[in-house]
Short mmCIF file of C-alpha atoms in Angstrom, two decimals:
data_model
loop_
_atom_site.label_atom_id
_atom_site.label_comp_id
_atom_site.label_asym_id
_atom_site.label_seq_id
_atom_site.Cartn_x
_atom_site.Cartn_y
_atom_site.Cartn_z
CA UNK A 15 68.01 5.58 139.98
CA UNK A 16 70.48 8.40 139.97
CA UNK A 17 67.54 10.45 141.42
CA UNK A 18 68.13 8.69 144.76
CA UNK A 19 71.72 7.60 144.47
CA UNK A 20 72.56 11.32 143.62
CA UNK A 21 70.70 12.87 145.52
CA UNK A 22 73.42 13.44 148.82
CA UNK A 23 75.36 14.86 146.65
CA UNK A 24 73.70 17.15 144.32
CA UNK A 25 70.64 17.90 146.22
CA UNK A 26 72.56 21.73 147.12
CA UNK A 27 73.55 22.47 143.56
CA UNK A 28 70.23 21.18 142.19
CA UNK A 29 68.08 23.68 145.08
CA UNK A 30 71.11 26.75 144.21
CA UNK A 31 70.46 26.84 141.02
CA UNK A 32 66.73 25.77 140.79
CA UNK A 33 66.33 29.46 143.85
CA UNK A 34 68.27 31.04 140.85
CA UNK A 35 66.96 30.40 137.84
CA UNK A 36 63.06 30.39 138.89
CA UNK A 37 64.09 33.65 141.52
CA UNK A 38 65.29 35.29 138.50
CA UNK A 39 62.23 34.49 136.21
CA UNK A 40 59.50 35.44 139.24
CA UNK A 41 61.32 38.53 139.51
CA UNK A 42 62.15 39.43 135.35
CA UNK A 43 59.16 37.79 134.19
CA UNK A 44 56.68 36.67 136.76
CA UNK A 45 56.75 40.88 138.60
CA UNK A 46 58.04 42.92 135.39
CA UNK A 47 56.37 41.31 132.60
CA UNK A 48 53.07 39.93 133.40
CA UNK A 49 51.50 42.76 135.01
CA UNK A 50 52.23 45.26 132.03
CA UNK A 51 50.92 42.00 129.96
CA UNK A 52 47.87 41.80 132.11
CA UNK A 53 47.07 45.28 131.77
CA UNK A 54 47.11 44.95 128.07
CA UNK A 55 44.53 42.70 128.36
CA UNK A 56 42.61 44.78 131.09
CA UNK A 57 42.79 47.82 129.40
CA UNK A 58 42.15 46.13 125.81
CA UNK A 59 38.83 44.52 127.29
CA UNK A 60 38.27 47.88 129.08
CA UNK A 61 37.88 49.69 125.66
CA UNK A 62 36.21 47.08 123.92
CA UNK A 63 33.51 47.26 126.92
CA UNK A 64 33.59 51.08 126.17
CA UNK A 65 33.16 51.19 122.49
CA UNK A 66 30.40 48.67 122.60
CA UNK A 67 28.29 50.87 125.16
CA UNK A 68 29.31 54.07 123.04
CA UNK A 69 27.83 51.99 120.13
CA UNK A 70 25.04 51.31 121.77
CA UNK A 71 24.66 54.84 123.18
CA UNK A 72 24.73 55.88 119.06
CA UNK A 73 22.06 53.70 118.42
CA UNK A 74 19.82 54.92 121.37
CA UNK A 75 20.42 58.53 120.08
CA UNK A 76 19.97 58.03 116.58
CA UNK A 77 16.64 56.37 117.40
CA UNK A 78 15.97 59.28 119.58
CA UNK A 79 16.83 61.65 116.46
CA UNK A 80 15.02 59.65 113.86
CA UNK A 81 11.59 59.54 116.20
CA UNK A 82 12.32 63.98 117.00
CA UNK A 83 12.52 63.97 113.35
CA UNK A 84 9.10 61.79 112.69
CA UNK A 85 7.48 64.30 115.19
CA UNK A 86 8.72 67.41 113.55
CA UNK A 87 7.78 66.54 110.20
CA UNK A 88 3.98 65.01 111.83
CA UNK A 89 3.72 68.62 113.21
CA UNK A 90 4.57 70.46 109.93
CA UNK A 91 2.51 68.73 108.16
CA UNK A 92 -0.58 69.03 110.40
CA UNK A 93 0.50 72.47 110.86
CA UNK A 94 0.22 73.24 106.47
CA UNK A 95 -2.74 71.49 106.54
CA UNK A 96 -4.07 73.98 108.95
CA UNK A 97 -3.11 76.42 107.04
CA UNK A 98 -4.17 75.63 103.72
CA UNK A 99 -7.75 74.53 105.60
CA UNK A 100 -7.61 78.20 106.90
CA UNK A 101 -6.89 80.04 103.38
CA UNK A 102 -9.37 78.02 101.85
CA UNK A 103 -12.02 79.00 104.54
CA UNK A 104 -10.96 82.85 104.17
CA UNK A 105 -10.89 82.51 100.44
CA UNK A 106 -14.78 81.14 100.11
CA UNK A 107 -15.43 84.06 103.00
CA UNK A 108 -13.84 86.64 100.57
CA UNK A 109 -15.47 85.66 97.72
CA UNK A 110 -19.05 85.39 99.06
CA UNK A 111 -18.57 88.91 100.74
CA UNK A 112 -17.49 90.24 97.44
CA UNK A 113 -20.29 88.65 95.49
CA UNK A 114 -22.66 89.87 98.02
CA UNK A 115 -21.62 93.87 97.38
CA UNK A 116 -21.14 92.82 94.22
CA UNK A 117 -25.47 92.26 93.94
CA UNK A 118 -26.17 94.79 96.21
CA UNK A 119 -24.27 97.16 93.90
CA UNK A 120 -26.17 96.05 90.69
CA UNK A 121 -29.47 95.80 92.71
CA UNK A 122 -28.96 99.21 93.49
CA UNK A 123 -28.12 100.24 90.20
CA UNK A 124 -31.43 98.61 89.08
CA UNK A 125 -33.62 100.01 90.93
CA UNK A 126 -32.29 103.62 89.99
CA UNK A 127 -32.50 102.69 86.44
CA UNK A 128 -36.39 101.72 87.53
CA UNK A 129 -36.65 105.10 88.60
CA UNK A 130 -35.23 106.64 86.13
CA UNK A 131 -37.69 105.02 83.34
CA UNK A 132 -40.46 105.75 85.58
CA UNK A 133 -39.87 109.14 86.06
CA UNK A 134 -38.81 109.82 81.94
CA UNK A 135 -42.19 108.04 81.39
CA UNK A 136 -44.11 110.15 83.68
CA UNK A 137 -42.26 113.28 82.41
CA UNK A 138 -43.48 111.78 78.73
CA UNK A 139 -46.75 111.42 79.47
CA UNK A 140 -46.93 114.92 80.79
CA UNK A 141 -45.55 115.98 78.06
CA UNK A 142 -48.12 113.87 76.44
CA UNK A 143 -51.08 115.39 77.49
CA UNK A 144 -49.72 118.95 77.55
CA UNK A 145 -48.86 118.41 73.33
CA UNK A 146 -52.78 117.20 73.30
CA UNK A 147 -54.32 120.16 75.21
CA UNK A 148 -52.52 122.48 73.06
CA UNK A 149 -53.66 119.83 69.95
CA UNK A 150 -57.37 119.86 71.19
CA UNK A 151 -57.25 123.80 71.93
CA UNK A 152 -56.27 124.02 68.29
CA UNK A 153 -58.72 121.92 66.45
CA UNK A 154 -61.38 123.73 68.62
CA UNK A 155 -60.42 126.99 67.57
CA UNK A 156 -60.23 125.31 64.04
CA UNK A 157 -63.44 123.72 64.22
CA UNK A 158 -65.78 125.98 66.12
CA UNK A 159 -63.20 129.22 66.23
CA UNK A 160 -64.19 129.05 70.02
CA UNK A 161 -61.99 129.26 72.50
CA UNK A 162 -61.32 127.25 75.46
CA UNK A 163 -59.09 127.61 78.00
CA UNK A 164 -56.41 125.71 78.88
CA UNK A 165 -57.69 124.31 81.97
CA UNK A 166 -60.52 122.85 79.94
CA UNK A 167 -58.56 121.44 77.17
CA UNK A 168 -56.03 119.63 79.22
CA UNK A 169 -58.94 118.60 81.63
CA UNK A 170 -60.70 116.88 78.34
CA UNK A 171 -57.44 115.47 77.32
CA UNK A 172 -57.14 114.32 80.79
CA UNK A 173 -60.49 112.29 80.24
CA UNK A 174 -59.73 110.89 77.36
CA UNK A 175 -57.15 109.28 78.16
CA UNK A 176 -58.02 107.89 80.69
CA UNK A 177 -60.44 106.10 78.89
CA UNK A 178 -57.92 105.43 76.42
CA UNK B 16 68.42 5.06 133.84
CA UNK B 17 71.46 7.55 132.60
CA UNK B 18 69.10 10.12 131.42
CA UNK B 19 68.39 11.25 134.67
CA UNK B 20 72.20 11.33 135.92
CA UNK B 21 73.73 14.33 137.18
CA UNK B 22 77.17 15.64 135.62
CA UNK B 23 78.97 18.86 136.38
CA UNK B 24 79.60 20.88 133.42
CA UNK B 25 82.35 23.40 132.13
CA UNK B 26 84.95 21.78 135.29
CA UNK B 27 82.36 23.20 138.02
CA UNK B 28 81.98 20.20 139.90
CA UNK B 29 83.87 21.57 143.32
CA UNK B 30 82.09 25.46 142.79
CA UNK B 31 80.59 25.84 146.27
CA UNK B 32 79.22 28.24 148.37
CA UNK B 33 79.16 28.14 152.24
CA UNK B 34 80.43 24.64 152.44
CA UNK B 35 77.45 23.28 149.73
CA UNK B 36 78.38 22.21 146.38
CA UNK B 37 76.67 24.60 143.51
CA UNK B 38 78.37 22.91 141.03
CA UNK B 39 76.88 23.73 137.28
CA UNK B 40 75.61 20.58 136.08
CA UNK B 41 73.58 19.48 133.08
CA UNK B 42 70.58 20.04 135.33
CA UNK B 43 71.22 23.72 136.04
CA UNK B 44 72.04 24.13 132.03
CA UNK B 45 68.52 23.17 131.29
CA UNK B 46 66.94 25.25 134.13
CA UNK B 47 68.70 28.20 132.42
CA UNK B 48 67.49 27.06 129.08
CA UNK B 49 64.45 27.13 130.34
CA UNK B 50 64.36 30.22 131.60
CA UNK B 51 65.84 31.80 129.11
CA UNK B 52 63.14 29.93 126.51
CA UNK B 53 60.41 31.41 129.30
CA UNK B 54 61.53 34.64 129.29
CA UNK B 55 62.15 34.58 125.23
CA UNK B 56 58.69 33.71 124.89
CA UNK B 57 57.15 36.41 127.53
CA UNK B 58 59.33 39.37 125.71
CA UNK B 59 58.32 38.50 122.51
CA UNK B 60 54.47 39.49 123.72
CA UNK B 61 55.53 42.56 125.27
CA UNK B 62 54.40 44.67 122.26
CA UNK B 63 51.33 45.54 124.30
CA UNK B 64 49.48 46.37 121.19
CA UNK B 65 45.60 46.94 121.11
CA UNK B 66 44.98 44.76 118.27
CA UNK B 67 47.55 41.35 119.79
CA UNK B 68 49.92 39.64 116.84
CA UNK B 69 49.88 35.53 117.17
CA UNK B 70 52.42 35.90 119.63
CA UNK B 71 51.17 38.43 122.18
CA UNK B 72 47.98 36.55 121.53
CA UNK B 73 49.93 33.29 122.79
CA UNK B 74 52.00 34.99 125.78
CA UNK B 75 48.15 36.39 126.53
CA UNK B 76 46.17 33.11 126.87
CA UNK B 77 48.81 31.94 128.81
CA UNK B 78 48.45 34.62 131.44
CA UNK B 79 44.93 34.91 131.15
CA UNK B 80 44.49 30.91 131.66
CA UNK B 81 46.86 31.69 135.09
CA UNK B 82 44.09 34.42 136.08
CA UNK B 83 41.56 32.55 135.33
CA UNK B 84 42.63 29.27 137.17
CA UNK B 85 43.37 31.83 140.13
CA UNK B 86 39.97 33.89 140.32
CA UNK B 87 37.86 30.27 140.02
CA UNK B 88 39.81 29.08 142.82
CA UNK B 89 40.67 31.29 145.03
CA UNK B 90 38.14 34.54 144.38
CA UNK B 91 39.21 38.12 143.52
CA UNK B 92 42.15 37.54 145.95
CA UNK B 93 43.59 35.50 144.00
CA UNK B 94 44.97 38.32 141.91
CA UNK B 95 47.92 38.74 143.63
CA UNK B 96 49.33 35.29 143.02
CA UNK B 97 49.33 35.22 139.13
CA UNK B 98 52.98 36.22 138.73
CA UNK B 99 54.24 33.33 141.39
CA UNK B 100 51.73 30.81 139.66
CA UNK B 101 52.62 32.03 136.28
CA UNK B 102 56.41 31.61 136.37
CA UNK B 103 55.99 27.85 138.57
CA UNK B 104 53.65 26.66 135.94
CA UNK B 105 55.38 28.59 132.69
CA UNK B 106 58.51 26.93 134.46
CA UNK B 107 57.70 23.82 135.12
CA UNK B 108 55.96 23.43 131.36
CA UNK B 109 59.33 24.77 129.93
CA UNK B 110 61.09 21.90 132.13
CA UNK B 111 58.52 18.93 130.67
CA UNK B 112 58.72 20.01 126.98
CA UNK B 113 62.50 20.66 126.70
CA UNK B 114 63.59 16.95 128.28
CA UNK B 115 60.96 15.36 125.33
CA UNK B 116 62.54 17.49 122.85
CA UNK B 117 64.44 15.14 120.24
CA UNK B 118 67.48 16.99 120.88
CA UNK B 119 69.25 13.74 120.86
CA UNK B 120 68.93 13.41 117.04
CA UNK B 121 71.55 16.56 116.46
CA UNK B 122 74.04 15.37 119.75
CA UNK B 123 72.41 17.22 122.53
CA UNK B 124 71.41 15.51 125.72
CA UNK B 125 68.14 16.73 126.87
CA UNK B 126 67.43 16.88 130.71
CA UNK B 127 64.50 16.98 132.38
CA UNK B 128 64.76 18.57 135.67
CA UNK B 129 61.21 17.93 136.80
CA UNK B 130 62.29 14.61 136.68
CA UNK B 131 64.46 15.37 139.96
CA UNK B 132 62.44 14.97 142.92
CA UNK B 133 64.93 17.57 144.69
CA UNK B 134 63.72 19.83 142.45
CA UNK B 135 59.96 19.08 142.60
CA UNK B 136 60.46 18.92 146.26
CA UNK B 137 62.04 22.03 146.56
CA UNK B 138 59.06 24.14 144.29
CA UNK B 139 56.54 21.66 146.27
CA UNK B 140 57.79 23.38 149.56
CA UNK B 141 58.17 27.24 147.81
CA UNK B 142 54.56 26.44 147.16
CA UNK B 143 54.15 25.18 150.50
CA UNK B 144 55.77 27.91 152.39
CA UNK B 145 53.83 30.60 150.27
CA UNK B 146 50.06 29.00 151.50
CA UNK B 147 51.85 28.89 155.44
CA UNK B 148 53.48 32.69 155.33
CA UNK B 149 50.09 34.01 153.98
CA UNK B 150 47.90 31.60 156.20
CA UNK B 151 49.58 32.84 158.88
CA UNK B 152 50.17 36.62 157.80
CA UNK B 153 46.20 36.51 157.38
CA UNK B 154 44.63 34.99 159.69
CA UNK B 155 47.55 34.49 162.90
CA UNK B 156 46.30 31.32 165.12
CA UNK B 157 43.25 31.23 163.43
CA UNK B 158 44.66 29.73 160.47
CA UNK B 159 44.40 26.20 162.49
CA UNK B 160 40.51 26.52 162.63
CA UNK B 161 41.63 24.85 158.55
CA UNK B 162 42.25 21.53 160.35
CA UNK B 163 39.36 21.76 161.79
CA UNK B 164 36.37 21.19 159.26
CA UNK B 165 32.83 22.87 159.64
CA UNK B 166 30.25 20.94 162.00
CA UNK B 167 32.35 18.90 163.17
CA UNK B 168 30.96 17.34 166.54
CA UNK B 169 32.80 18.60 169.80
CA UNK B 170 33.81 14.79 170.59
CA UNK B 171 35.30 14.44 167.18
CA UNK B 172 37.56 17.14 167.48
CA UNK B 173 40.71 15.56 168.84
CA UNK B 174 40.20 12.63 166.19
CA UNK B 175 39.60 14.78 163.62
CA UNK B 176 42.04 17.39 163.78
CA UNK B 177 45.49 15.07 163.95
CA UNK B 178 44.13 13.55 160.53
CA UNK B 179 43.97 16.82 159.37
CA UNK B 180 46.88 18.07 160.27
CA UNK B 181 48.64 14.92 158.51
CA UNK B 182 46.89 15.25 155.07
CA UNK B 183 47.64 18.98 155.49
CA UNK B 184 51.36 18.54 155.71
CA UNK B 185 51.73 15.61 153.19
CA UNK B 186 50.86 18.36 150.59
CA UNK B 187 54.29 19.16 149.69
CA UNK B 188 55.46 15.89 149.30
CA UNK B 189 52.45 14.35 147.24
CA UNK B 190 52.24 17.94 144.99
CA UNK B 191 55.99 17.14 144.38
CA UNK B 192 56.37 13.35 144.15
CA UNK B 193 53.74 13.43 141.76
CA UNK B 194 55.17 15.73 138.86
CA UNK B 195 58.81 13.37 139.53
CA UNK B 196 56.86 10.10 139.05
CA UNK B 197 55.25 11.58 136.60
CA UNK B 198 57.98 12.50 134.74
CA UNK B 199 60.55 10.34 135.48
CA UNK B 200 58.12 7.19 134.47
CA UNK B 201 57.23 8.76 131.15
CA UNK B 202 61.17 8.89 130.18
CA UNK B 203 61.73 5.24 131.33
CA UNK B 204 58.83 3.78 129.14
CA UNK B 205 59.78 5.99 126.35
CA UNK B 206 63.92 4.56 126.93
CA UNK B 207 62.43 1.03 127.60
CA UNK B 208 60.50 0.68 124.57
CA UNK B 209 63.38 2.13 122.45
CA UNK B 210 65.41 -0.20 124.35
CA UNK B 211 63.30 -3.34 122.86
CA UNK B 212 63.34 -1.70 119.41
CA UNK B 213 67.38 -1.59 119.52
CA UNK B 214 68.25 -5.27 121.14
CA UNK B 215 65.25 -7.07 119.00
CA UNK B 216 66.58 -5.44 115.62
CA UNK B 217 70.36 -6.46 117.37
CA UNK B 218 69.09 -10.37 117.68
CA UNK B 219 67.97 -10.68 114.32
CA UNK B 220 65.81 -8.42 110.80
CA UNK B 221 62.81 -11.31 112.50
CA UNK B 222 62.77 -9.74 115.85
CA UNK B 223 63.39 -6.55 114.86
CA UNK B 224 60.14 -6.82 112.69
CA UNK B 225 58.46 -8.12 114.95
CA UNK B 226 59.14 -6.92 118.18
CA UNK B 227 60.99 -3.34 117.01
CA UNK B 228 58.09 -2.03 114.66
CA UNK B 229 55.17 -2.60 117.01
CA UNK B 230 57.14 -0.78 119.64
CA UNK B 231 58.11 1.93 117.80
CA UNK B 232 54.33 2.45 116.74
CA UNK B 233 53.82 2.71 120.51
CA UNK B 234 56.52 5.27 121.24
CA UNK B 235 54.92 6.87 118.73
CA UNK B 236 51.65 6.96 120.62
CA UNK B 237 53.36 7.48 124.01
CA UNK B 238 54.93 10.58 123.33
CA UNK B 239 52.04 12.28 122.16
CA UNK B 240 51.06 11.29 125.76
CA UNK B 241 53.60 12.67 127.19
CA UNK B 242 53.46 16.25 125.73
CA UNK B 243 49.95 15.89 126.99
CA UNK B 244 51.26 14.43 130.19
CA UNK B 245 54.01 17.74 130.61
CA UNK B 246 51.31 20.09 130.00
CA UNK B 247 49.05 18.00 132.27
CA UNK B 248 51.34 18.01 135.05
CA UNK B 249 52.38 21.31 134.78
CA UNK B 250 48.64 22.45 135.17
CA UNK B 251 47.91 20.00 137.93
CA UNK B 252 50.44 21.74 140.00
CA UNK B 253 49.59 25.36 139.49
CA UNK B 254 45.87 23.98 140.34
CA UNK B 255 46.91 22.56 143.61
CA UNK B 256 49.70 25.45 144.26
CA UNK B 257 46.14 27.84 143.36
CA UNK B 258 44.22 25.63 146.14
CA UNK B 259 45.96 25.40 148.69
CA UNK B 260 46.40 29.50 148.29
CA UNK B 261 42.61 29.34 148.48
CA UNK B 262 43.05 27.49 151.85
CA UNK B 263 45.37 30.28 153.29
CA UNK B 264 43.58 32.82 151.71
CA UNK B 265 39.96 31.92 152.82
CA UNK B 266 40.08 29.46 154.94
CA UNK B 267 37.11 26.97 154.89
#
């Protein structure tokens, strides 16, 4: 076994270079490589971690937005519903206020028109009897060529119509 | 048996330094190859992109597996220890896979220096050395309250702590013996095997059918164990190298 029969006399070459070749690669590779290779990794992990929770951070404030948004447009809508309710309440208001005036004005109207033929009947019938006192005066003085006052006449006139 | 042999390459054989021989031998050519193959493989994932190519992706499990393996065993401590565990175990794997190559086919002789317990022995006592320094950097005399379990009864003590003390200091030599046994035994069945497909096809076409084709149907088998086997080995002794840390690191 050349292992053991060898071993006297290569067992200071075989440590040399084995301290020199593995002393070289913890040095080169083992202290300068793998730390820059580890913090690859680190730092590649470190911004995947990141991105996911900014993801996630997205999500939360799009939700946020989204629900904002479902309020605002809840509120609007209540809100024109409000105000249509509002114009529709003034609107009936206006209109009843306007038909109101709007009777009292004709009522008013009415009841001078009333007047009006009351007094143009009264003025008529005036004239009425005044035409017939004159009438009666005249058929007396044509009949009997009397005379009677005026008085007389119109309170005869007066009389008969009465009795119609 | 002359797979594992040691020969100085490129006239080196009398290089020394200090009186010991460093002569540059087939082993040391694949320790370099390996490290060159290790640090190949790391570079190319040094793009440090955010979005990793195949590569990166591969230098990046690997690293991440070595983090991993330290924070379950050893805690948030363990941190510290990925670039020694990374290069033993990125090492060590390099070492295993290289020697099964089938470099043979184009005239290369592969050589698998885990196979060597001087080297397994020598990373088994870096490993070692690495739990006592910190053991002792942390924790001063304290660090012997380890060989000294939790509730143990007062009488039990002097029993107890000798035992310890033994299973604590065979460490190194089981955490190295075991990647050269392992190793070394998966080459000899692989070279024994090939052996009886070579001298039963050499006795006669009968043998060779008979004896040669079932055994090459198991080498087939058996080195698809022994990649597993390398990469098995190679994990088993970052684990324990990452354990033992715990130990020095935490204590009980």
């Amino acid at each position: 076994m050349p292992q053991i029969a060898q071993l006297a006399a290569t067992y200071s070459s075989q440590i040399f270079w084995l301290l020199l070749t593995f002393g070289l690669l913890f040095f080169v590779v083992g202290l300068g490589m793998v730390p820059k290779i580890q913090s690859t990794v680190d730092s590649r992990n470190a911004k995947i971690a990141d991105d996911l929770a900014r993801a996630k951070a997205a999500f939360a404030r799009a939700d946020e937005i989204e629900e904002d948004y479902r309020a605002r447009e809840n509120a609007s809508r209540a809100a024109a519903q409000a105000l249509v309710a509002e114009a529709k309440a003034k609107a009936a208001k206006d209109s009843e206020k306007q038909v109101a005036t709007a009777d009292k004005k004709i009522a008013a109207r009415i009841a001078e028109a009333e007047e009006a033929i009351k007094a143009s009947s009264a003025r008529a019938l005036a004239e009425l009897e005044a035409v017939s006192a004159e009438a009666a005066q005249d058929m007396v003085a044509k009949i009997s060529g009397g005379e009677i006052s005026r008085e007389a006449a119109l309170q005869a006139v007066k009389v008969a119509l009465a009795h119609g | 048996m002359h797979q594992f042999a040691i020969e100085p390459l490129f006239g080196t054989s009398n290089l020394s330094l200090g009186g010991y021989n460093i002569a540059f031998t087939n082993s040391a050519l694949w320790m370099v190859v390996a490290a060159v193959a290790l640090w190949i493989f790391v570079a190319g994932g040094m793009k440090r992109s955010l979005i990793p190519g195949r590569w990166q992706m591969a230098v990046e499990f690997f690293t991440g597996f070595i983090e991993k393996l330290l924070t379950d065993n050893v805690g948030a401590g363990g941190k510290k220890y990925v670039p020694y565990v990374f290069t033993l175990f990125m090492f060590i794997l390099m070492g295993n896979i290289l020697g099964l190559l089938p470099l043979g086919l184009v005239g290369v002789h592969p050589f698998t220096f885990t196979s060597h317990f001087t080297v397994t022995g020598a990373l088994a006592v870096l490993s070692f050395s690495i739990v006592l320094i910190v053991g002792f950097w942390k924790h001063g005399l304290h660090f012997f309250s380890l060989f000294v379990p939790h509730g143990t009864p007062l009488p039990m003590i002097p029993v107890i702590f000798p035992i310890e003390v033994v299973s604590f200091m065979v460490r190194p030599f089981s955490l190295g013996l075991r990647l050269f046994v392992a190793m070394t035994a998966g080459h000899v069945l692989l070279k024994v095997l090939a052996g009886f497909v070579i001298n039963s096809t050499n006795a006669g076409l009968g043998y060779g059918a008979l004896v040669g084709i079932p055994s090459f149907t198991l080498m087939v088998g058996i080195s698809a164990l022994e990649l597993l086997v390398a990469v098995i080995q190679a994990y088993v002794f970052a684990l324990l190298t990452s354990v033992y840390i715990n130990d020095a690191e935490n204590l009980h």
